[in-house]
Short mmCIF file of C-alpha atoms in Angstrom, two decimals:
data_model
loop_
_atom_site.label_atom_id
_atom_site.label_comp_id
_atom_site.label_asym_id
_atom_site.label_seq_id
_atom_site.Cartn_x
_atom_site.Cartn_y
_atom_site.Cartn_z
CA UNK S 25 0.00 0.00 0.00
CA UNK S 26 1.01 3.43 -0.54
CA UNK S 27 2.61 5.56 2.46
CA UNK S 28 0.61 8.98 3.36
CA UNK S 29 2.70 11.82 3.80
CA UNK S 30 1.67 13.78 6.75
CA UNK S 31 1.03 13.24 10.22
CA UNK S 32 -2.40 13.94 9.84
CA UNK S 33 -2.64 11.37 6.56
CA UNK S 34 -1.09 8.94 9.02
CA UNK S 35 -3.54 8.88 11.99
CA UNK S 36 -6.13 8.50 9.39
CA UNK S 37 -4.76 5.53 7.57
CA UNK S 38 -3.90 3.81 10.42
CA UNK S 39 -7.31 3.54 12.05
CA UNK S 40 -8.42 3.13 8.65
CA UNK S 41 -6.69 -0.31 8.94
CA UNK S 42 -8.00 -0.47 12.74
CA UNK S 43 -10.36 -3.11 11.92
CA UNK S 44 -9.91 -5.53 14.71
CA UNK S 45 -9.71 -4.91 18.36
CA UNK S 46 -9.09 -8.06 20.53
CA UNK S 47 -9.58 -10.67 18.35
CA UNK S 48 -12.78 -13.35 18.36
CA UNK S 49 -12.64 -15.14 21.63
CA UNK S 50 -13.01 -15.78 25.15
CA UNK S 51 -11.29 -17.72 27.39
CA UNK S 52 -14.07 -17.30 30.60
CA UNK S 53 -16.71 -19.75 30.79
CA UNK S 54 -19.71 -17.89 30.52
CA UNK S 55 -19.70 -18.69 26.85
CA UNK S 56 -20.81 -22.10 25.95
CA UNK S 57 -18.91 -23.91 23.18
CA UNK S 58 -22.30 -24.78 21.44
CA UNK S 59 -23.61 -20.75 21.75
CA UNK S 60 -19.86 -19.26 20.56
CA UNK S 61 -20.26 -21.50 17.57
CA UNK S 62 -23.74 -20.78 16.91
CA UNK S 63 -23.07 -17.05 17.26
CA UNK S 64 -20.37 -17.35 14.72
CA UNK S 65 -22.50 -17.97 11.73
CA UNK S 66 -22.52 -14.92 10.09
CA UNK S 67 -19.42 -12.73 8.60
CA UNK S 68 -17.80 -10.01 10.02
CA UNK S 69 -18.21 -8.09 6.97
CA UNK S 70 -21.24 -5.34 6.23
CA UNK S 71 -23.22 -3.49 8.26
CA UNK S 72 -27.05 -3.36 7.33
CA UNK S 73 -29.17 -5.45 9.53
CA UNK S 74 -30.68 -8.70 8.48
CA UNK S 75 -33.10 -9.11 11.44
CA UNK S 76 -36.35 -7.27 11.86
CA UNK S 77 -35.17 -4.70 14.64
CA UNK S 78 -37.72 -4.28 17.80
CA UNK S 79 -36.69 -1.06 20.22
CA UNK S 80 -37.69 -0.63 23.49
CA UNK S 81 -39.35 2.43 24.14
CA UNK S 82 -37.83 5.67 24.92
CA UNK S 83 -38.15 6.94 28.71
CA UNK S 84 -35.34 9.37 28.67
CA UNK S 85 -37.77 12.66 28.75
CA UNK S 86 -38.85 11.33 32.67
CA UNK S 87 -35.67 8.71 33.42
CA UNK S 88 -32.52 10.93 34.12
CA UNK S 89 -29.85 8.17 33.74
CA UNK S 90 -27.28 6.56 31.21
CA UNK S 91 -25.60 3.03 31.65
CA UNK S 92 -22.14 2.19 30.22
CA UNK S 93 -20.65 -0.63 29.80
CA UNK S 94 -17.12 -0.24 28.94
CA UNK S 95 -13.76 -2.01 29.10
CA UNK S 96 -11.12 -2.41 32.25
CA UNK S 97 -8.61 1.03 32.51
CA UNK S 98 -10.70 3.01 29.31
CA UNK S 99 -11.95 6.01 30.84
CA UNK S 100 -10.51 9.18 32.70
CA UNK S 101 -10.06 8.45 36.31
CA UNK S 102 -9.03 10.57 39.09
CA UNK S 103 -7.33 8.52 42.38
CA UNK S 104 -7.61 11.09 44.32
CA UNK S 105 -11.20 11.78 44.31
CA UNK S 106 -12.19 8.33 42.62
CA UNK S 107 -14.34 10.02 40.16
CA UNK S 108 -14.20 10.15 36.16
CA UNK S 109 -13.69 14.08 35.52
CA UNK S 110 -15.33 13.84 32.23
CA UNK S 111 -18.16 11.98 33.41
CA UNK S 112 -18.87 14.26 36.22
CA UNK S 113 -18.54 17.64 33.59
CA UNK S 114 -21.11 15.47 31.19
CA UNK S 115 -23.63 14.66 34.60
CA UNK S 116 -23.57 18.81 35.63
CA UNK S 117 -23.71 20.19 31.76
CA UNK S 118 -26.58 17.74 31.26
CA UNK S 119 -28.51 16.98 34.38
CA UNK S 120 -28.20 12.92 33.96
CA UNK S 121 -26.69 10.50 35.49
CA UNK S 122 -24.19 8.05 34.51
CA UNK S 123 -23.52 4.58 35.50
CA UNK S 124 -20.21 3.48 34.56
CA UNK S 125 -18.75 -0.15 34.64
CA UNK S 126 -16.27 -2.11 33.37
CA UNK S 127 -18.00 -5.09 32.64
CA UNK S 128 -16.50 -6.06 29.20
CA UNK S 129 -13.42 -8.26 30.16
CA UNK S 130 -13.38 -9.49 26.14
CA UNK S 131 -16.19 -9.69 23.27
CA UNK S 132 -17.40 -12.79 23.30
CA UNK S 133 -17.76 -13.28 27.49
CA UNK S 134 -19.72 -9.78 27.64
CA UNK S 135 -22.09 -11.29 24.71
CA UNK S 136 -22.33 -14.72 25.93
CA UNK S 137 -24.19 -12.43 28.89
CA UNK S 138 -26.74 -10.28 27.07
CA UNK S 139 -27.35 -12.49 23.77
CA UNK S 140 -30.44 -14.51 25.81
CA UNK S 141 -32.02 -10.88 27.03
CA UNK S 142 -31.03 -9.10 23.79
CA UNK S 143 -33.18 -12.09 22.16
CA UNK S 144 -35.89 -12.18 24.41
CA UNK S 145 -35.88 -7.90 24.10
CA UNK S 146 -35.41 -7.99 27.82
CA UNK S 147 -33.23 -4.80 29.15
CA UNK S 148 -29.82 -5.79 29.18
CA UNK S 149 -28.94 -2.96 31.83
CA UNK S 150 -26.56 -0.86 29.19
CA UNK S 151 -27.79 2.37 27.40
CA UNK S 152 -24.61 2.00 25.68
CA UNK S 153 -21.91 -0.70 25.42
CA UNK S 154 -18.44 -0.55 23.62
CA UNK S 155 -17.23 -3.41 21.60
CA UNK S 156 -14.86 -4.35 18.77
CA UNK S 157 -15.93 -3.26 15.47
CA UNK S 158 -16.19 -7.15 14.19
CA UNK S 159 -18.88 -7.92 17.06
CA UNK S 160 -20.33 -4.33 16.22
CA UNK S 161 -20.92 -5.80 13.14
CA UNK S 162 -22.91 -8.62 14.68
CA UNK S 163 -24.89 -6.72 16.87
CA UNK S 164 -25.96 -4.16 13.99
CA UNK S 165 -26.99 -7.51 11.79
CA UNK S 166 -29.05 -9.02 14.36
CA UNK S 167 -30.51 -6.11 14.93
CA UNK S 168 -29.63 -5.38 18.68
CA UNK S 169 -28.34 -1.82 17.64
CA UNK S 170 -30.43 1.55 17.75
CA UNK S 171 -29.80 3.97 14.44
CA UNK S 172 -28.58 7.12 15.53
CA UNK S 173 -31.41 10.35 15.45
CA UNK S 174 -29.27 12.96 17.23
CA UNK S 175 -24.59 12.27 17.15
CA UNK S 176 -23.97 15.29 15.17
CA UNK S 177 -20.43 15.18 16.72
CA UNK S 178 -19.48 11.77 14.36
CA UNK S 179 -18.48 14.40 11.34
CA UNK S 180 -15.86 15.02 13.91
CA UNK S 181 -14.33 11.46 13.18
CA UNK S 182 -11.30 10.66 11.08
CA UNK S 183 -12.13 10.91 7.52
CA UNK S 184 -11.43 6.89 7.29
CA UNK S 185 -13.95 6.18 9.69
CA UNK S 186 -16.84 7.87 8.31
CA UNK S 187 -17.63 4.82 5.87
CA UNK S 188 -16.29 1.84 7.73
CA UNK S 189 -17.01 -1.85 6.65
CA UNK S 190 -19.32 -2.88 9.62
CA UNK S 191 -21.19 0.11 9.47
CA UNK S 192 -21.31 2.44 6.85
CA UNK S 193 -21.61 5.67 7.37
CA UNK S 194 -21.87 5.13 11.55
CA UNK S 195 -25.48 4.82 11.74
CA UNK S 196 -25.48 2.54 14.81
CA UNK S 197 -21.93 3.17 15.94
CA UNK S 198 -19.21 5.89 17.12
CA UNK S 199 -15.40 5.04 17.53
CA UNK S 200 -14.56 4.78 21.00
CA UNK S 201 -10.82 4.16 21.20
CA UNK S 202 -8.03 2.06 19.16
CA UNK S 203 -4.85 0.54 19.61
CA UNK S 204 -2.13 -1.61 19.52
CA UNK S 205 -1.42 -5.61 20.82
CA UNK S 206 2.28 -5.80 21.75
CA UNK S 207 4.69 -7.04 24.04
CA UNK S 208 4.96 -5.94 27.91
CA UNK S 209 7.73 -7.09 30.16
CA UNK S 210 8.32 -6.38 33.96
CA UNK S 211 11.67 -4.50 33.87
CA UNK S 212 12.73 -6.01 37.48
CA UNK S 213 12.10 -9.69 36.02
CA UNK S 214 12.81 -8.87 32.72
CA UNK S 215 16.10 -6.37 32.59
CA UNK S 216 17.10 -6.79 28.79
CA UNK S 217 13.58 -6.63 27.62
CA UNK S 218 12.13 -8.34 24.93
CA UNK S 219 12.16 -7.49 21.84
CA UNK S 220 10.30 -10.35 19.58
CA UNK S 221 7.72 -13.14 19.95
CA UNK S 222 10.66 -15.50 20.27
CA UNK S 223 11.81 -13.84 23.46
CA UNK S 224 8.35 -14.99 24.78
CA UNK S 225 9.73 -18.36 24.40
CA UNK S 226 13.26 -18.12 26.60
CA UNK S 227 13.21 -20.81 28.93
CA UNK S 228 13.96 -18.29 32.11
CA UNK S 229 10.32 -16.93 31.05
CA UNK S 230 8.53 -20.49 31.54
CA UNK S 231 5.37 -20.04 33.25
CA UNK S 232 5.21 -16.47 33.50
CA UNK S 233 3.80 -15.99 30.13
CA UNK S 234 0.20 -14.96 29.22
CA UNK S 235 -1.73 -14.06 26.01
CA UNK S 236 -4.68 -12.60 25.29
CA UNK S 237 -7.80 -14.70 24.92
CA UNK S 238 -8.99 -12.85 21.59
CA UNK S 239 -7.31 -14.76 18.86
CA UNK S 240 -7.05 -12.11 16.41
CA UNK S 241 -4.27 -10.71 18.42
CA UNK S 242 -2.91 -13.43 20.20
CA UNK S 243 -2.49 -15.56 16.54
CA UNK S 244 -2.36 -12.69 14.70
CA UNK S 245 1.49 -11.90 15.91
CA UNK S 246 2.32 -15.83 16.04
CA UNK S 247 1.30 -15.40 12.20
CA UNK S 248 3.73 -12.48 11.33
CA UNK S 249 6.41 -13.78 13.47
CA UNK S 250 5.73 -17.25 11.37
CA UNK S 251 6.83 -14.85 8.30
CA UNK S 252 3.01 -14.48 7.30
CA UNK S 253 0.68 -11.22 6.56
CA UNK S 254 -2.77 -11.01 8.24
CA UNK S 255 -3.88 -7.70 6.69
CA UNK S 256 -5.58 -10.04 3.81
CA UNK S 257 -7.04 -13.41 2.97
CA UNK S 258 -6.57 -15.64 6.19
CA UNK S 259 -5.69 -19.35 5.03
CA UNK S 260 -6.29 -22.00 7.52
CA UNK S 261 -3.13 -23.54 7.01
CA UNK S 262 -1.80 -20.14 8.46
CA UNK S 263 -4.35 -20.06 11.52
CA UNK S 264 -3.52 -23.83 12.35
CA UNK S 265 0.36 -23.51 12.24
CA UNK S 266 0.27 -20.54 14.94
CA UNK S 267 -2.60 -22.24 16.98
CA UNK S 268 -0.56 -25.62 16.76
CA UNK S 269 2.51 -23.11 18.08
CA UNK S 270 0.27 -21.50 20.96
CA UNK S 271 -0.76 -25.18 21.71
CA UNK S 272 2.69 -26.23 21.84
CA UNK S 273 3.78 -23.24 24.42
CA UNK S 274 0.86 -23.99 26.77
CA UNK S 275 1.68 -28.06 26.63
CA UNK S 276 5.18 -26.81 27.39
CA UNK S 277 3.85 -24.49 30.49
CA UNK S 278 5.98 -21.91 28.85
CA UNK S 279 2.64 -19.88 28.97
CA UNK S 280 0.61 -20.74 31.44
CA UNK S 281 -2.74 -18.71 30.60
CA UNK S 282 -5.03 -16.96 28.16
CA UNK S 283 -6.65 -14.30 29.66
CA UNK S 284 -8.66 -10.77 28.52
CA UNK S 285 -8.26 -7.85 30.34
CA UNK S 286 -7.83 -9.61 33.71
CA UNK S 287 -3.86 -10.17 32.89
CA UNK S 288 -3.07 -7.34 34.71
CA UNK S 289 -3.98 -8.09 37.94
CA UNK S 290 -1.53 -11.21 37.14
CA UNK S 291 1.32 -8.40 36.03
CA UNK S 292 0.91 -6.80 39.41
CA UNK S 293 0.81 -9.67 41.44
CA UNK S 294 3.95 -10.49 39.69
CA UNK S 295 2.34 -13.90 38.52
CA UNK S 296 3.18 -12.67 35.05
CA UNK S 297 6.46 -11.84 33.85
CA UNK S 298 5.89 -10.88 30.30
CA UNK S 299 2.82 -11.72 27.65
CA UNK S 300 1.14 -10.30 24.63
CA UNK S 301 -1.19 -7.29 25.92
CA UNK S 302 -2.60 -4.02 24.81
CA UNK S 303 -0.55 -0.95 24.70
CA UNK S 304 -3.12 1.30 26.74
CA UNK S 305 -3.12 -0.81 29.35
CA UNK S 306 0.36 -1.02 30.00
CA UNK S 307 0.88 2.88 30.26
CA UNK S 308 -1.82 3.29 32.66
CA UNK S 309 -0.49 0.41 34.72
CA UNK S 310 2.94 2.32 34.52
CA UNK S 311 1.31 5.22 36.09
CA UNK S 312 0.31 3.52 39.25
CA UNK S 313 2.96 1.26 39.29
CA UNK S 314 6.39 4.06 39.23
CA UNK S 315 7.00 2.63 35.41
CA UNK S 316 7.39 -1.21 35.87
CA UNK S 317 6.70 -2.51 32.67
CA UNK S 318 8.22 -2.10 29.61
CA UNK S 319 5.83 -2.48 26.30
CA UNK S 320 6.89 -2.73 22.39
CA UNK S 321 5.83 -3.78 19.10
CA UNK S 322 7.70 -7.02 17.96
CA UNK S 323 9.84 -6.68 15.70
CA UNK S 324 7.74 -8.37 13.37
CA UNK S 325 4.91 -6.18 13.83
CA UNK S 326 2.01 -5.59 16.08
CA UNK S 327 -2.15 -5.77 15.62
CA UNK S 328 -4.56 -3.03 15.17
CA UNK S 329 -8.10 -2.77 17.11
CA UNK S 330 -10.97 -0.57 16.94
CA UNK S 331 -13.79 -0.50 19.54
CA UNK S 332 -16.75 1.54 19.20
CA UNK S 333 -20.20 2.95 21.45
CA UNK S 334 -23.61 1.70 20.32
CA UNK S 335 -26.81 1.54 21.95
CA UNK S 336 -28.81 -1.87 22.52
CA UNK S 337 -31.91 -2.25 20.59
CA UNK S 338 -33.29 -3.08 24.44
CA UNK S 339 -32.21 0.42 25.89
CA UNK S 340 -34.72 2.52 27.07
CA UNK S 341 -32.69 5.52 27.51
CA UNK S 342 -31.84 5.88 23.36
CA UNK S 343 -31.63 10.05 23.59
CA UNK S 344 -29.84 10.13 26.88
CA UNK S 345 -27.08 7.62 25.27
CA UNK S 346 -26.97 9.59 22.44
CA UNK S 347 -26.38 13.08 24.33
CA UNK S 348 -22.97 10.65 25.88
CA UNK S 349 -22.07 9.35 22.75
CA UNK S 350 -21.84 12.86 21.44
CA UNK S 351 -20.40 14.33 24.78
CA UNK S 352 -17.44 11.92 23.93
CA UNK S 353 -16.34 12.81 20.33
CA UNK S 354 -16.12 16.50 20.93
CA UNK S 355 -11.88 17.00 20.51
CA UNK S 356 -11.13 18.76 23.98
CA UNK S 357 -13.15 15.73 25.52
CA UNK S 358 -11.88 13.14 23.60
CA UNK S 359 -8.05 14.52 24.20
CA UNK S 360 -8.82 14.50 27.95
CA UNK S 361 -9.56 10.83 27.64
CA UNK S 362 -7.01 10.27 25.51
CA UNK S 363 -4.56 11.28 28.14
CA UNK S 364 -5.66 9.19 30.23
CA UNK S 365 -5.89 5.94 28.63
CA UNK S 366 -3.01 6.39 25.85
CA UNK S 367 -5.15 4.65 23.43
CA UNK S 368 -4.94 5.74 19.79
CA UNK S 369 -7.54 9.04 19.88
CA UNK S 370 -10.19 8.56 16.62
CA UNK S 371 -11.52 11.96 16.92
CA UNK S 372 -9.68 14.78 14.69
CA UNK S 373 -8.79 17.82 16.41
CA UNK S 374 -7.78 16.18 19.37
CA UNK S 375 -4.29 16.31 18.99
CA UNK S 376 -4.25 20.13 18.81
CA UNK S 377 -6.38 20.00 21.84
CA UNK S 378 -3.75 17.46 23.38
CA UNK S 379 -1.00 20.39 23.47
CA UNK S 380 -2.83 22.32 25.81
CA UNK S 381 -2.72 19.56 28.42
CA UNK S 382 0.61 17.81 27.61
CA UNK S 383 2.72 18.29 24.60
CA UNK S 384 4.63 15.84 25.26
CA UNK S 385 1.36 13.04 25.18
CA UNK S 386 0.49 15.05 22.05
CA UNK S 387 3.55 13.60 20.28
CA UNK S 388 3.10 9.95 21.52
CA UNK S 389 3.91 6.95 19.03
CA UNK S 390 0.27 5.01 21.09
CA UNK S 391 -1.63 7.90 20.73
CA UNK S 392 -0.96 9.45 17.14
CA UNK S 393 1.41 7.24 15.86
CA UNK S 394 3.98 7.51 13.02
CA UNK S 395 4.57 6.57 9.89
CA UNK S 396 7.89 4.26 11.45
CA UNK S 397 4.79 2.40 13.69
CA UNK S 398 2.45 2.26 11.07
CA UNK S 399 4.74 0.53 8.76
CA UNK S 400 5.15 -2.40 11.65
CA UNK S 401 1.44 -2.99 12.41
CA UNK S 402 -1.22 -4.99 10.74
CA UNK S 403 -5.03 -5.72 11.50
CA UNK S 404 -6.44 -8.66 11.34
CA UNK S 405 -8.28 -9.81 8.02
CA UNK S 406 -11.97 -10.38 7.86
CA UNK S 407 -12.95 -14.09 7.90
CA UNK S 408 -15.78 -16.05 6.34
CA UNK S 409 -18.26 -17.39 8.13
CA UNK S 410 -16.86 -20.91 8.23
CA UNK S 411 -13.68 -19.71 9.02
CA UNK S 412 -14.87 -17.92 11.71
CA UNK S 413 -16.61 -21.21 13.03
CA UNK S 414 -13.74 -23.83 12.31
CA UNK S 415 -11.29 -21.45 13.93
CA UNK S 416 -13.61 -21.11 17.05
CA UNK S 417 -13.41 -24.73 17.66
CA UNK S 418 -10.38 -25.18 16.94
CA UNK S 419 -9.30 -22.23 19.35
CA UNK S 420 -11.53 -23.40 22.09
CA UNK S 421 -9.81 -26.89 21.79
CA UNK S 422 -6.42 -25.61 22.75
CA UNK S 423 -6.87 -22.85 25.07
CA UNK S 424 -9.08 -25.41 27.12
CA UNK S 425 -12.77 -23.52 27.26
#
């Protein structure tokens, strides 16, 4: 592909290629094999909706209140007071309430929860909820997503994500956040650091490993460090040589789990040493944690992810959502964020706004990246819908679910 010139052209081709945030699967047991595989039977590609949507009703005129559901670490948090600044500016501009949780460990766990009651048309408990733009996909199909009446504020997306795959032209969804899958070492365990997926593999490492339970990432960089591109058409000769290579590292107890977002309470207990994680997290565990771990791309290359804010079709709260949603992808707000969870930022402007509260996170590689990072990351190609199932069970077979 060609290279874009400017900084600007950059940010917006690399979240172009953001397809894929956290790959396909869990490794928690909410999820039954038999429901994963029957969720699976649809592609990841498109965006209308095939099923005959049915919305709840719309109480937000007399009920005061927004619920998020949102990943671990992904949202503005002060210590000191134990609040989320831009939450609390969004509750006294707007009179409403928000309740916040991080309830979404990985995709397929948080839909293994809400699939029944989305079904049934029973409130899930979100007004919003945040997934990866493949399972955005699914929801939007199925037709669990609400179109957007009143998110002015998505013009104020990159230019690349105003007509993206799983939903074109963001009628049922708004960018939230994307970022990288990469390497993260403790720097009192791990001294030299590590610099490829082979270092994963030294024998002083062996049962301090852990990977990430989404395959898309976790495969995805035993793919390009088996020499092959995942950008494109996924053979299953590819998938099955870096399963049979994750298979062979967990047989060996050189990793010893495959986690979501619950790996880092294993790299602050010290239980982990090193693993494949997500860039974000690793800065804000820094923060806390006086700059333990160390976290780089391999050198041969990292994965890309998008996640994105939708509202369930079974929301009754559709206008207070959408007065969130739009809170969110103003630039000042979203650079506030931003700064907090050092996540690549979707939302142009925000980099300008990023000066005014640190220059410094305004020229971050994780945040608005260069072309020297771009050129050494990849996102995950979309799979067919048997692919999608044969991989599932063959995934589920090895990491044990």
């Amino acid at each position: 592909m060609s290279m874009p010139s400017q900084p600007g052209d950059l940010r917006v081709e690399l979240l172009r290629r953001a397809l894929s945030r956290r790959g396909f699967l869990a490794s928690a047991g909410a999820v039954g094999v038999g429901g994963l595989l029957g969720a699976c039977g649809t592609s990841s590609s498109g965006g209308s909706a095939t099923a005959t949507p049915s919305f709840a009703a719309d109480t937000s005129a007399t009920d005061k209140i927004v619920r998020w559901a949102n990943w671990t670490l992904y949202l503005d948090y002060d210590d000191q007071k134990k609040v989320y600044p831009t939450l609390v500016d969004f509750e006294k501009k707007t009179g409403l309430k928000v309740t916040y949780r991080e309830d979404i460990d990985d995709n397929d766990t948080f839909w293994g929860k809400v699939n029944g009651q989305l079904t049934n048309g029973d409130d899930i408990g979100y007004d919003i909820v945040t997934p990866t733009d493949w399972m955005v996909g699914r929801w939007i199909r199925l037709g669990y997503a609400q179109p957007f009446e009143n998110v002015p504020n998505t013009k104020n997306l990159l230019a690349s994500l105003q007509d993206v795959p799983f939903d074109k032209g963001h009628r049922y969804s708004a960018t939230w956040q994307s970022g990288l899958a990469g390497l993260a070492w403790d720097k009192t365990k791990v001294p030299g650091g590590l610099k490829s997926i082979e270092d994963l593999f030294d024998p002083k490492l062996q049962g301090k490993v852990t990977v990430l339970s989404e395959f898309r990432d976790t495969l995805g960089l035993l793919m390009m460090y088996q020499g092959k591109r995942i950008d494109g058409e996924i053979t299953d000769e590819q998938f099955t040589n870096a399963l049979d290579l994750l298979d062979k590292q967990l047989s060996d107890g050189q990793i010893y789990k495959v986690q979501g977002n619950s790996y880092k309470e294993d790299l602050v207990s010290g239980k982990a040493w090193a693993g494949i994680v997500w860039s974000g997290d690793i800065f804000q565990l820094n923060a806390e944690n006086n700059d333990r771990w160390g976290f780089a791309l391999p050198d041969s290359g990292g994965t890309l992810w998008s996640d994105n804010m939708l509202i369930p079709s079974t929301s009754p709260h559709k206008a207070n959502a959408e007065k969130l949603i739009n809170y969110y992808l103003q630039p000042d707000v979203a650079a506030e964020v931003a700064a907090y969870v050092n996540y690549i930022c979707p939302v142009e402007g925000a980099q300008a706004e990023m000066e005014k509260i640190d220059p410094e996170l305004a020229a971050s590689e994780f945040i608005f990246p260069s072309a020297a990072t771009l050129a050494n990351t990849q996102a995950f190609g979309v799979l067919s819908a048997e692919q999608e199932q044969s991989f599932t069970k063959q995934w589920l077979e090895v990491i044990g679910s």
